[in-house]
PDB file of C-alpha atoms in Angstrom:
ATOM      1  CA  MET A1203    -122.420 256.331 -49.055  1.00 44.00           C
ATOM      2  CA  GLN A1204    -124.057 256.305 -48.787  1.00 47.00           C
ATOM      3  CA  ASN A1205    -121.602 256.706 -49.801  1.00 49.00           C
ATOM      4  CA  GLY A1206    -122.852 253.347 -48.644  1.00 48.00           C
ATOM      5  CA  ALA A1207    -125.444 254.251 -47.005  1.00 51.00           C
ATOM      6  CA  ALA A1208    -126.634 257.349 -48.857  1.00 50.00           C
ATOM      7  CA  PRO A1209    -129.989 259.030 -48.937  1.00 53.00           C
ATOM      8  CA  ILE A1210    -133.242 257.584 -50.620  1.00 48.00           C
ATOM      9  CA  PRO A1211    -133.733 258.893 -53.641  1.00 50.00           C
ATOM     10  CA  ASP A1212    -137.282 260.787 -53.405  1.00 48.00           C
ATOM     11  CA  PRO A1213    -140.280 258.864 -54.884  1.00 39.00           C
ATOM     12  CA  ILE A1214    -141.325 261.527 -57.170  1.00 48.00           C
ATOM     13  CA  SER A1215    -138.373 262.285 -58.338  1.00 63.00           C
ATOM     14  CA  LYS A1216    -136.745 259.379 -58.470  1.00 83.00           C
ATOM     15  CA  VAL A1217    -133.081 260.858 -58.073  1.00 91.00           C
ATOM     16  CA  SER A1218    -131.745 262.065 -54.969  1.00 91.00           C
ATOM     17  CA  ILE A1219    -128.385 264.839 -55.109  1.00 94.00           C
ATOM     18  CA  PHE A1220    -126.378 265.497 -52.200  1.00 93.00           C
ATOM     19  CA  SER A1221    -122.898 267.144 -51.417  1.00 96.00           C
ATOM     20  CA  ILE A1222    -120.217 265.039 -49.361  1.00 97.00           C
ATOM     21  CA  THR A1223    -117.809 266.924 -47.094  1.00 97.00           C
ATOM     22  CA  GLN A1224    -114.976 265.466 -44.691  1.00 97.00           C
ATOM     23  CA  ALA A1225    -112.391 266.852 -42.852  1.00 96.00           C
ATOM     24  CA  THR A1226    -110.052 263.923 -42.693  1.00 95.00           C
ATOM     25  CA  THR A1227    -108.527 261.162 -44.537  1.00 95.00           C
ATOM     26  CA  ALA A1228    -110.190 257.676 -43.602  1.00 95.00           C
ATOM     27  CA  THR A1229    -110.787 254.428 -45.759  1.00 95.00           C
ATOM     28  CA  PHE A1230    -113.855 252.923 -45.396  1.00 95.00           C
ATOM     29  CA  THR A1231    -113.917 248.770 -45.719  1.00 92.00           C
ATOM     30  CA  ASP A1232    -117.087 246.680 -47.263  1.00 90.00           C
ATOM     31  CA  LEU A1233    -119.026 250.050 -48.112  1.00 94.00           C
ATOM     32  CA  TYR A1234    -122.824 248.445 -49.968  1.00 92.00           C
ATOM     33  CA  PHE A1235    -124.041 250.562 -52.410  1.00 92.00           C
ATOM     34  CA  ARG A1236    -127.896 249.153 -52.777  1.00 88.00           C
ATOM     35  CA  LEU A1237    -128.550 251.300 -55.226  1.00 90.00           C
ATOM     36  CA  THR A1238    -127.233 253.043 -58.618  1.00 94.00           C
ATOM     37  CA  PHE A1239    -124.768 255.698 -57.275  1.00 96.00           C
ATOM     38  CA  LEU A1240    -122.814 258.643 -58.918  1.00 97.00           C
ATOM     39  CA  CYS A1241    -119.454 260.286 -57.044  1.00 98.00           C
ATOM     40  CA  PHE A1242    -118.832 263.381 -58.705  1.00 98.00           C
ATOM     41  CA  ILE A1243    -115.395 264.472 -57.131  1.00 98.00           C
ATOM     42  CA  GLN A1244    -115.000 268.522 -56.309  1.00 97.00           C
ATOM     43  CA  THR A1245    -112.105 268.976 -54.095  1.00 97.00           C
ATOM     44  CA  GLY A1246    -109.134 266.046 -52.733  1.00 97.00           C
ATOM     45  CA  SER A1247    -109.100 262.425 -54.162  1.00 97.00           C
ATOM     46  CA  LYS A1248    -111.253 259.000 -53.785  1.00 97.00           C
ATOM     47  CA  ARG A1249    -109.051 255.763 -53.683  1.00 97.00           C
ATOM     48  CA  VAL A1250    -111.316 252.547 -53.948  1.00 97.00           C
ATOM     49  CA  LEU A1251    -110.817 249.529 -54.181  1.00 95.00           C
ATOM     50  CA  CYS A1252    -112.853 247.168 -56.435  1.00 91.00           C
ATOM     51  CA  PRO A1253    -113.273 243.579 -56.390  1.00 88.00           C
ATOM     52  CA  THR A1254    -113.546 243.486 -60.030  1.00 88.00           C
ATOM     53  CA  ASN A1255    -111.229 246.334 -61.458  1.00 91.00           C
ATOM     54  CA  GLY A1256    -108.901 246.603 -59.011  1.00 93.00           C
ATOM     55  CA  GLU A1257    -107.826 250.267 -57.711  1.00 96.00           C
ATOM     56  CA  LEU A1258    -108.841 253.168 -58.838  1.00 96.00           C
ATOM     57  CA  ILE A1259    -107.979 257.100 -58.002  1.00 97.00           C
ATOM     58  CA  GLY A1260    -110.585 259.756 -58.901  1.00 97.00           C
ATOM     59  CA  GLU A1261    -109.468 263.097 -58.860  1.00 97.00           C
ATOM     60  CA  PRO A1262    -111.175 266.355 -58.957  1.00 97.00           C
ATOM     61  CA  GLY A1263    -113.711 266.708 -61.941  1.00 97.00           C
ATOM     62  CA  ASP A1264    -113.768 262.515 -62.427  1.00 97.00           C
ATOM     63  CA  LEU A1265    -116.853 260.699 -61.565  1.00 98.00           C
ATOM     64  CA  ILE A1266    -116.936 257.373 -59.977  1.00 98.00           C
ATOM     65  CA  ILE A1267    -119.711 254.785 -61.129  1.00 97.00           C
ATOM     66  CA  PHE A1268    -120.842 252.598 -58.013  1.00 96.00           C
ATOM     67  CA  PRO A1269    -123.502 249.814 -59.398  1.00 93.00           C
ATOM     68  CA  PRO A1270    -126.651 248.542 -57.338  1.00 89.00           C
ATOM     69  CA  GLY A1271    -124.836 245.756 -55.311  1.00 87.00           C
ATOM     70  CA  SER A1272    -121.397 246.800 -55.115  1.00 90.00           C
ATOM     71  CA  LEU A1273    -119.563 246.346 -51.808  1.00 89.00           C
ATOM     72  CA  VAL A1274    -116.342 248.320 -51.747  1.00 92.00           C
ATOM     73  CA  THR A1275    -113.334 249.964 -49.709  1.00 95.00           C
ATOM     74  CA  MET A1276    -112.895 253.147 -50.396  1.00 96.00           C
ATOM     75  CA  GLU A1277    -110.535 256.088 -49.367  1.00 97.00           C
ATOM     76  CA  ASN A1278    -111.457 260.070 -48.805  1.00 97.00           C
ATOM     77  CA  ARG A1279    -108.547 262.221 -49.346  1.00 96.00           C
ATOM     78  CA  PRO A1280    -108.861 265.458 -48.272  1.00 96.00           C
ATOM     79  CA  ILE A1281    -105.706 268.148 -49.816  1.00 93.00           C
ATOM     80  CA  LEU A1282    -104.008 270.768 -47.903  1.00 88.00           C
ATOM     81  CA  ASN A1283    -106.122 273.335 -46.314  1.00 88.00           C
ATOM     82  CA  ASP A1284    -109.734 271.636 -47.447  1.00 93.00           C
ATOM     83  CA  ARG A1285    -111.479 269.295 -47.328  1.00 95.00           C
ATOM     84  CA  TYR A1286    -112.838 266.244 -49.597  1.00 97.00           C
ATOM     85  CA  ARG A1287    -115.734 267.394 -51.460  1.00 97.00           C
ATOM     86  CA  ALA A1288    -118.321 265.755 -53.994  1.00 98.00           C
ATOM     87  CA  ASP A1289    -121.662 265.534 -55.314  1.00 97.00           C
ATOM     88  CA  GLY A1290    -123.484 262.464 -54.969  1.00 97.00           C
ATOM     89  CA  VAL A1291    -126.680 261.597 -57.056  1.00 96.00           C
ATOM     90  CA  CYS A1292    -128.621 258.253 -56.536  1.00 95.00           C
ATOM     91  CA  PHE A1293    -130.543 256.768 -59.271  1.00 94.00           C
ATOM     92  CA  THR A1294    -133.766 254.310 -58.416  1.00 90.00           C
ATOM     93  CA  HIS A1295    -133.806 250.772 -60.152  1.00 89.00           C
ATOM     94  CA  ASP A1296    -137.053 251.980 -62.691  1.00 89.00           C
ATOM     95  CA  LEU A1297    -134.652 254.682 -64.290  1.00 91.00           C
ATOM     96  CA  VAL A1298    -131.467 252.571 -64.779  1.00 92.00           C
ATOM     97  CA  ASP A1299    -133.942 249.635 -66.189  1.00 91.00           C
ATOM     98  CA  ALA A1300    -135.213 252.164 -68.560  1.00 91.00           C
ATOM     99  CA  VAL A1301    -131.942 252.507 -70.030  1.00 93.00           C
ATOM    100  CA  PHE A1302    -129.885 249.493 -69.670  1.00 91.00           C
ATOM    101  CA  ILE A1303    -132.457 246.841 -69.203  1.00 85.00           C
ATOM    102  CA  ASP A1304    -131.244 245.241 -73.176  1.00 81.00           C
ATOM    103  CA  GLN A1305    -127.796 245.342 -72.997  1.00 74.00           C
ATOM    104  CA  ARG A1306    -126.551 242.338 -73.677  1.00 62.00           C
ATOM    105  CA  PRO A1307    -126.313 239.797 -70.384  1.00 59.00           C
ATOM    106  CA  ARG A1308    -122.598 239.197 -69.561  1.00 60.00           C
ATOM    107  CA  SER A1309    -121.549 236.759 -66.589  1.00 61.00           C
ATOM    108  CA  ASP A1310    -118.516 239.002 -64.986  1.00 73.00           C
ATOM    109  CA  PRO A1311    -119.908 242.095 -63.111  1.00 78.00           C
ATOM    110  CA  PRO A1312    -118.951 245.326 -64.427  1.00 85.00           C
ATOM    111  CA  GLY A1313    -117.535 246.792 -61.418  1.00 92.00           C
ATOM    112  CA  ILE A1314    -116.806 250.161 -60.351  1.00 96.00           C
ATOM    113  CA  GLN A1315    -116.008 252.513 -63.287  1.00 96.00           C
ATOM    114  CA  ILE A1316    -114.342 255.942 -63.590  1.00 96.00           C
ATOM    115  CA  LEU A1317    -115.160 258.839 -66.255  1.00 97.00           C
ATOM    116  CA  ARG A1318    -111.772 261.234 -66.492  1.00 96.00           C
ATOM    117  CA  THR A1319    -112.690 265.161 -66.452  1.00 94.00           C
ATOM    118  CA  ASP A1320    -110.287 265.827 -69.675  1.00 91.00           C
ATOM    119  CA  SER A1321    -111.889 263.601 -71.971  1.00 87.00           C
ATOM    120  CA  GLN A1322    -115.752 262.794 -70.973  1.00 87.00           C
ATOM    121  CA  ARG A1323    -116.584 266.268 -68.928  1.00 89.00           C
ATOM    122  CA  PRO A1324    -118.959 264.733 -66.496  1.00 94.00           C
ATOM    123  CA  SER A1325    -119.342 268.043 -64.830  1.00 92.00           C
ATOM    124  CA  GLU A1326    -121.509 268.945 -67.542  1.00 91.00           C
ATOM    125  CA  ILE A1327    -124.077 266.025 -67.204  1.00 93.00           C
ATOM    126  CA  LEU A1328    -123.977 266.805 -63.175  1.00 95.00           C
ATOM    127  CA  GLY A1329    -125.175 270.095 -64.030  1.00 93.00           C
ATOM    128  CA  LEU A1330    -127.792 269.009 -66.374  1.00 93.00           C
ATOM    129  CA  ILE A1331    -129.309 266.792 -63.479  1.00 94.00           C
ATOM    130  CA  LYS A1332    -129.106 269.509 -61.040  1.00 93.00           C
ATOM    131  CA  ASP A1333    -131.069 271.435 -63.189  1.00 93.00           C
ATOM    132  CA  THR A1334    -133.524 269.372 -63.878  1.00 92.00           C
ATOM    133  CA  VAL A1335    -133.819 267.916 -60.127  1.00 89.00           C
ATOM    134  CA  ASN A1336    -134.188 271.640 -58.874  1.00 89.00           C
ATOM    135  CA  ASN A1337    -136.405 272.905 -61.572  1.00 90.00           C
ATOM    136  CA  GLU A1338    -139.601 273.207 -59.885  1.00 87.00           C
ATOM    137  CA  GLY A1339    -141.394 274.363 -62.946  1.00 91.00           C
ATOM    138  CA  LEU A1340    -141.456 270.940 -64.709  1.00 89.00           C
ATOM    139  CA  PRO A1341    -143.864 268.947 -65.084  1.00 90.00           C
ATOM    140  CA  LEU A1342    -143.385 265.229 -63.528  1.00 85.00           C
ATOM    141  CA  PRO A1343    -143.452 263.338 -67.224  1.00 86.00           C
ATOM    142  CA  ILE A1344    -141.179 265.866 -68.672  1.00 90.00           C
ATOM    143  CA  LYS A1345    -138.581 265.634 -65.009  1.00 89.00           C
ATOM    144  CA  GLN A1346    -138.628 262.187 -65.368  1.00 86.00           C
ATOM    145  CA  HIS A1347    -137.631 261.689 -68.927  1.00 90.00           C
ATOM    146  CA  ARG A1348    -134.969 264.072 -68.730  1.00 92.00           C
ATOM    147  CA  LEU A1349    -133.259 262.271 -65.974  1.00 92.00           C
ATOM    148  CA  LEU A1350    -132.862 259.555 -67.947  1.00 94.00           C
ATOM    149  CA  GLU A1351    -130.179 261.641 -70.064  1.00 95.00           C
ATOM    150  CA  PRO A1352    -127.814 261.400 -67.696  1.00 95.00           C
ATOM    151  CA  LEU A1353    -127.749 257.221 -67.835  1.00 95.00           C
ATOM    152  CA  ILE A1354    -128.178 257.515 -71.464  1.00 95.00           C
ATOM    153  CA  TRP A1355    -124.668 259.729 -71.678  1.00 95.00           C
ATOM    154  CA  LEU A1356    -123.219 257.037 -69.400  1.00 95.00           C
ATOM    155  CA  ARG A1357    -124.072 254.506 -71.690  1.00 94.00           C
ATOM    156  CA  HIS A1358    -122.866 256.440 -74.535  1.00 94.00           C
ATOM    157  CA  ASN A1359    -119.457 256.238 -72.819  1.00 94.00           C
ATOM    158  CA  GLY A1360    -119.288 252.842 -72.004  1.00 92.00           C
ATOM    159  CA  VAL A1361    -120.680 252.563 -68.658  1.00 94.00           C
ATOM    160  CA  ARG A1362    -122.322 249.389 -67.658  1.00 91.00           C
ATOM    161  CA  LEU A1363    -125.007 249.102 -65.266  1.00 91.00           C
ATOM    162  CA  PRO A1364    -126.461 245.962 -64.097  1.00 83.00           C
ATOM    163  CA  THR A1365    -130.568 246.099 -64.109  1.00 69.00           C
ATOM    164  CA  ARG A1366    -131.649 245.603 -60.164  1.00 63.00           C
ATOM    165  CA  ASP A1367    -130.043 243.497 -57.561  1.00 57.00           C
ATOM    166  CA  GLU A1368    -132.928 243.662 -54.992  1.00 58.00           C
ATOM    167  CA  GLU A1369    -133.589 239.783 -54.990  1.00 67.00           C
ATOM    168  CA  GLN A1370    -129.921 239.214 -53.300  1.00 77.00           C
ATOM    169  CA  PRO A1371    -130.448 238.558 -50.108  1.00 83.00           C
ATOM    170  CA  LEU A1372    -128.132 241.220 -48.387  1.00 85.00           C
ATOM    171  CA  SER A1373    -129.955 243.969 -50.295  1.00 87.00           C
ATOM    172  CA  LYS A1374    -133.540 242.870 -49.171  1.00 89.00           C
ATOM    173  CA  LEU A1375    -132.703 242.687 -45.623  1.00 92.00           C
ATOM    174  CA  ARG A1376    -131.090 245.969 -45.667  1.00 92.00           C
ATOM    175  CA  ARG A1377    -133.959 247.666 -47.770  1.00 91.00           C
ATOM    176  CA  LEU A1378    -135.892 246.650 -44.478  1.00 94.00           C
ATOM    177  CA  ILE A1379    -134.179 247.708 -42.231  1.00 96.00           C
ATOM    178  CA  GLU A1380    -133.427 251.045 -43.748  1.00 94.00           C
ATOM    179  CA  THR A1381    -137.542 251.019 -43.131  1.00 94.00           C
ATOM    180  CA  ASP A1382    -137.178 251.858 -39.209  1.00 95.00           C
ATOM    181  CA  LEU A1383    -132.791 252.009 -38.298  1.00 96.00           C
ATOM    182  CA  SER A1384    -134.397 252.298 -34.722  1.00 94.00           C
ATOM    183  CA  HIS A1385    -136.404 249.343 -34.500  1.00 95.00           C
ATOM    184  CA  PRO A1386    -134.646 246.673 -32.521  1.00 95.00           C
ATOM    185  CA  TRP A1387    -134.619 244.504 -35.523  1.00 96.00           C
ATOM    186  CA  ARG A1388    -134.691 240.410 -34.611  1.00 96.00           C
ATOM    187  CA  ILE A1389    -134.038 237.113 -36.254  1.00 95.00           C
ATOM    188  CA  PRO A1390    -137.650 236.106 -35.882  1.00 95.00           C
ATOM    189  CA  GLU A1391    -139.210 239.059 -36.735  1.00 95.00           C
ATOM    190  CA  VAL A1392    -137.765 238.879 -39.949  1.00 94.00           C
ATOM    191  CA  ALA A1393    -137.586 235.583 -40.598  1.00 93.00           C
ATOM    192  CA  GLU A1394    -141.837 236.095 -40.719  1.00 94.00           C
ATOM    193  CA  TYR A1395    -141.235 238.944 -42.918  1.00 93.00           C
ATOM    194  CA  PHE A1396    -139.674 237.098 -45.463  1.00 92.00           C
ATOM    195  CA  ALA A1397    -141.971 233.972 -44.538  1.00 92.00           C
ATOM    196  CA  MET A1398    -138.704 231.611 -44.063  1.00 90.00           C
ATOM    197  CA  SER A1399    -137.919 229.693 -40.782  1.00 93.00           C
ATOM    198  CA  GLU A1400    -134.382 231.292 -38.759  1.00 92.00           C
ATOM    199  CA  ALA A1401    -132.398 228.634 -39.694  1.00 93.00           C
ATOM    200  CA  THR A1402    -133.779 229.037 -43.613  1.00 92.00           C
ATOM    201  CA  LEU A1403    -133.088 233.069 -43.412  1.00 91.00           C
ATOM    202  CA  ARG A1404    -129.682 232.595 -41.797  1.00 91.00           C
ATOM    203  CA  ARG A1405    -128.701 230.148 -44.902  1.00 90.00           C
ATOM    204  CA  TRP A1406    -129.860 232.805 -46.923  1.00 88.00           C
ATOM    205  CA  LEU A1407    -127.977 235.277 -45.324  1.00 88.00           C
ATOM    206  CA  MET A1408    -124.752 233.682 -45.996  1.00 86.00           C
ATOM    207  CA  LYS A1409    -125.323 233.682 -49.213  1.00 80.00           C
ATOM    208  CA  SER A1410    -123.924 237.207 -48.853  1.00 79.00           C
ATOM    209  CA  GLY A1411    -121.068 236.628 -46.955  1.00 83.00           C
ATOM    210  CA  GLN A1412    -122.435 238.267 -43.819  1.00 86.00           C
ATOM    211  CA  GLY A1413    -125.025 237.238 -41.193  1.00 91.00           C
ATOM    212  CA  PHE A1414    -127.609 239.010 -40.063  1.00 94.00           C
ATOM    213  CA  SER A1415    -125.825 240.556 -36.446  1.00 95.00           C
ATOM    214  CA  LYS A1416    -123.269 241.868 -39.156  1.00 94.00           C
ATOM    215  CA  ILE A1417    -125.682 243.583 -41.655  1.00 94.00           C
ATOM    216  CA  LEU A1418    -127.510 245.459 -39.098  1.00 96.00           C
ATOM    217  CA  LEU A1419    -125.125 246.890 -37.925  1.00 97.00           C
ATOM    218  CA  ASN A1420    -123.132 247.805 -40.912  1.00 96.00           C
ATOM    219  CA  THR A1421    -126.635 249.214 -42.369  1.00 96.00           C
ATOM    220  CA  ARG A1422    -126.616 251.505 -38.973  1.00 97.00           C
ATOM    221  CA  LEU A1423    -122.899 252.522 -39.406  1.00 97.00           C
ATOM    222  CA  GLU A1424    -123.267 253.418 -42.835  1.00 97.00           C
ATOM    223  CA  ASN A1425    -126.668 255.634 -42.455  1.00 96.00           C
ATOM    224  CA  GLY A1426    -124.609 257.535 -39.523  1.00 97.00           C
ATOM    225  CA  LEU A1427    -121.531 258.021 -41.925  1.00 97.00           C
ATOM    226  CA  THR A1428    -123.626 259.292 -44.538  1.00 96.00           C
ATOM    227  CA  LEU A1429    -124.981 261.711 -42.309  1.00 97.00           C
ATOM    228  CA  LEU A1430    -121.805 262.570 -41.027  1.00 97.00           C
ATOM    229  CA  GLN A1431    -121.142 263.506 -44.542  1.00 97.00           C
ATOM    230  CA  THR A1432    -123.900 265.438 -45.882  1.00 96.00           C
ATOM    231  CA  THR A1433    -125.835 266.957 -43.114  1.00 96.00           C
ATOM    232  CA  GLY A1434    -125.070 269.355 -39.795  1.00 95.00           C
ATOM    233  CA  THR A1435    -127.470 267.038 -37.305  1.00 96.00           C
ATOM    234  CA  PRO A1436    -125.411 266.860 -33.994  1.00 97.00           C
ATOM    235  CA  ILE A1437    -124.071 263.499 -33.607  1.00 97.00           C
ATOM    236  CA  SER A1438    -126.225 262.619 -30.522  1.00 97.00           C
ATOM    237  CA  GLN A1439    -129.213 262.848 -32.941  1.00 97.00           C
ATOM    238  CA  ILE A1440    -127.298 261.188 -35.666  1.00 98.00           C
ATOM    239  CA  ALA A1441    -126.879 258.203 -33.329  1.00 98.00           C
ATOM    240  CA  LEU A1442    -130.515 258.129 -32.579  1.00 97.00           C
ATOM    241  CA  GLU A1443    -131.530 258.187 -36.292  1.00 96.00           C
ATOM    242  CA  SER A1444    -129.096 255.529 -37.049  1.00 97.00           C
ATOM    243  CA  GLY A1445    -130.947 253.135 -34.340  1.00 97.00           C
ATOM    244  CA  PHE A1446    -128.063 253.503 -31.651  1.00 97.00           C
ATOM    245  CA  LYS A1447    -129.384 253.720 -27.938  1.00 94.00           C
ATOM    246  CA  THR A1448    -126.565 256.089 -26.822  1.00 96.00           C
ATOM    247  CA  PRO A1449    -124.168 258.139 -28.795  1.00 97.00           C
ATOM    248  CA  SER A1450    -121.499 256.833 -27.114  1.00 97.00           C
ATOM    249  CA  HIS A1451    -122.149 253.287 -28.494  1.00 97.00           C
ATOM    250  CA  PHE A1452    -122.417 254.830 -32.469  1.00 98.00           C
ATOM    251  CA  SER A1453    -118.971 256.342 -31.638  1.00 97.00           C
ATOM    252  CA  ASP A1454    -117.314 253.492 -30.248  1.00 98.00           C
ATOM    253  CA  SER A1455    -118.571 251.347 -32.674  1.00 97.00           C
ATOM    254  CA  PHE A1456    -117.990 253.684 -35.486  1.00 98.00           C
ATOM    255  CA  ARG A1457    -114.271 253.897 -34.068  1.00 97.00           C
ATOM    256  CA  LYS A1458    -114.027 249.889 -34.274  1.00 97.00           C
ATOM    257  CA  ARG A1459    -115.335 249.546 -37.860  1.00 96.00           C
ATOM    258  CA  PHE A1460    -113.695 252.705 -39.362  1.00 96.00           C
ATOM    259  CA  GLY A1461    -110.615 253.233 -37.391  1.00 95.00           C
ATOM    260  CA  ILE A1462    -111.836 257.252 -37.148  1.00 95.00           C
ATOM    261  CA  ALA A1463    -113.646 259.095 -34.306  1.00 97.00           C
ATOM    262  CA  PRO A1464    -117.413 260.453 -35.848  1.00 97.00           C
ATOM    263  CA  LYS A1465    -116.654 263.944 -34.938  1.00 96.00           C
ATOM    264  CA  LEU A1466    -112.865 263.670 -37.059  1.00 96.00           C
ATOM    265  CA  ILE A1467    -115.563 263.254 -40.565  1.00 97.00           C
ATOM    266  CA  ARG A1468    -116.190 267.204 -39.876  1.00 95.00           C
ATOM    267  CA  SER A1469    -113.541 268.644 -38.652  1.00 89.00           C
ATOM    268  CA  ALA A1470    -109.955 267.616 -38.832  1.00 78.00           C
ATOM    269  CA  ASN A1471    -108.458 269.707 -35.635  1.00 71.00           C
ATOM    270  CA  ASP A1472    -110.609 267.833 -32.705  1.00 58.00           C
TER     271      ASP A1472
END
């Protein structure tokens, strides 16, 4: 979300675009962004609490940039008689590396960053991304080259992006879980996959501040949140696709973590 569990980019295009809608104000804690994520706000507003840059408020037309590896709390706020709406864009690491790899290393993480509609006009860059991705007549090398332009534009406007976060325990485990959310992942199997003992795996994961069970549950819940916000898939199907045995288990777990029923993401009248 995507938000924390944003859809994985097409391996051919390197970029994915999706529309986000939400009917009811809700706060989502500890959302994890494994890939670089751009959020172009259309209606409503977004409040983000960033450990590095504090509180940020995005308004319609603004662009909020989430670097890979971000762990944040955020609130989507619909307006009266309309939903919260945004366009989300995910970039794979190789595209980001191509533009940002030569940035001078800095010890402090860049955190969440925001570009305002009145000064930088990010809607123009969103149009460029959409035109490039949706142009089926473009040869693949040209398409991928053009998709570097939005990242060059971000850098020109002072945005900093770290290059790759895939070696961090949280990122590596979530990437594995995302390969099959419905698989009954267990510590012994995961430890074997990473060629380490169970004790070493647990110590390794604690570097992220989260244990195995919490990472597994959060990965599944955030996938469910993304599907609720970006698709019309029935909630019962979302529950199964996200790795929950029953819709009620998904709904109970979702409500416990986010403080809102899944159905209220889509309809404020329920």
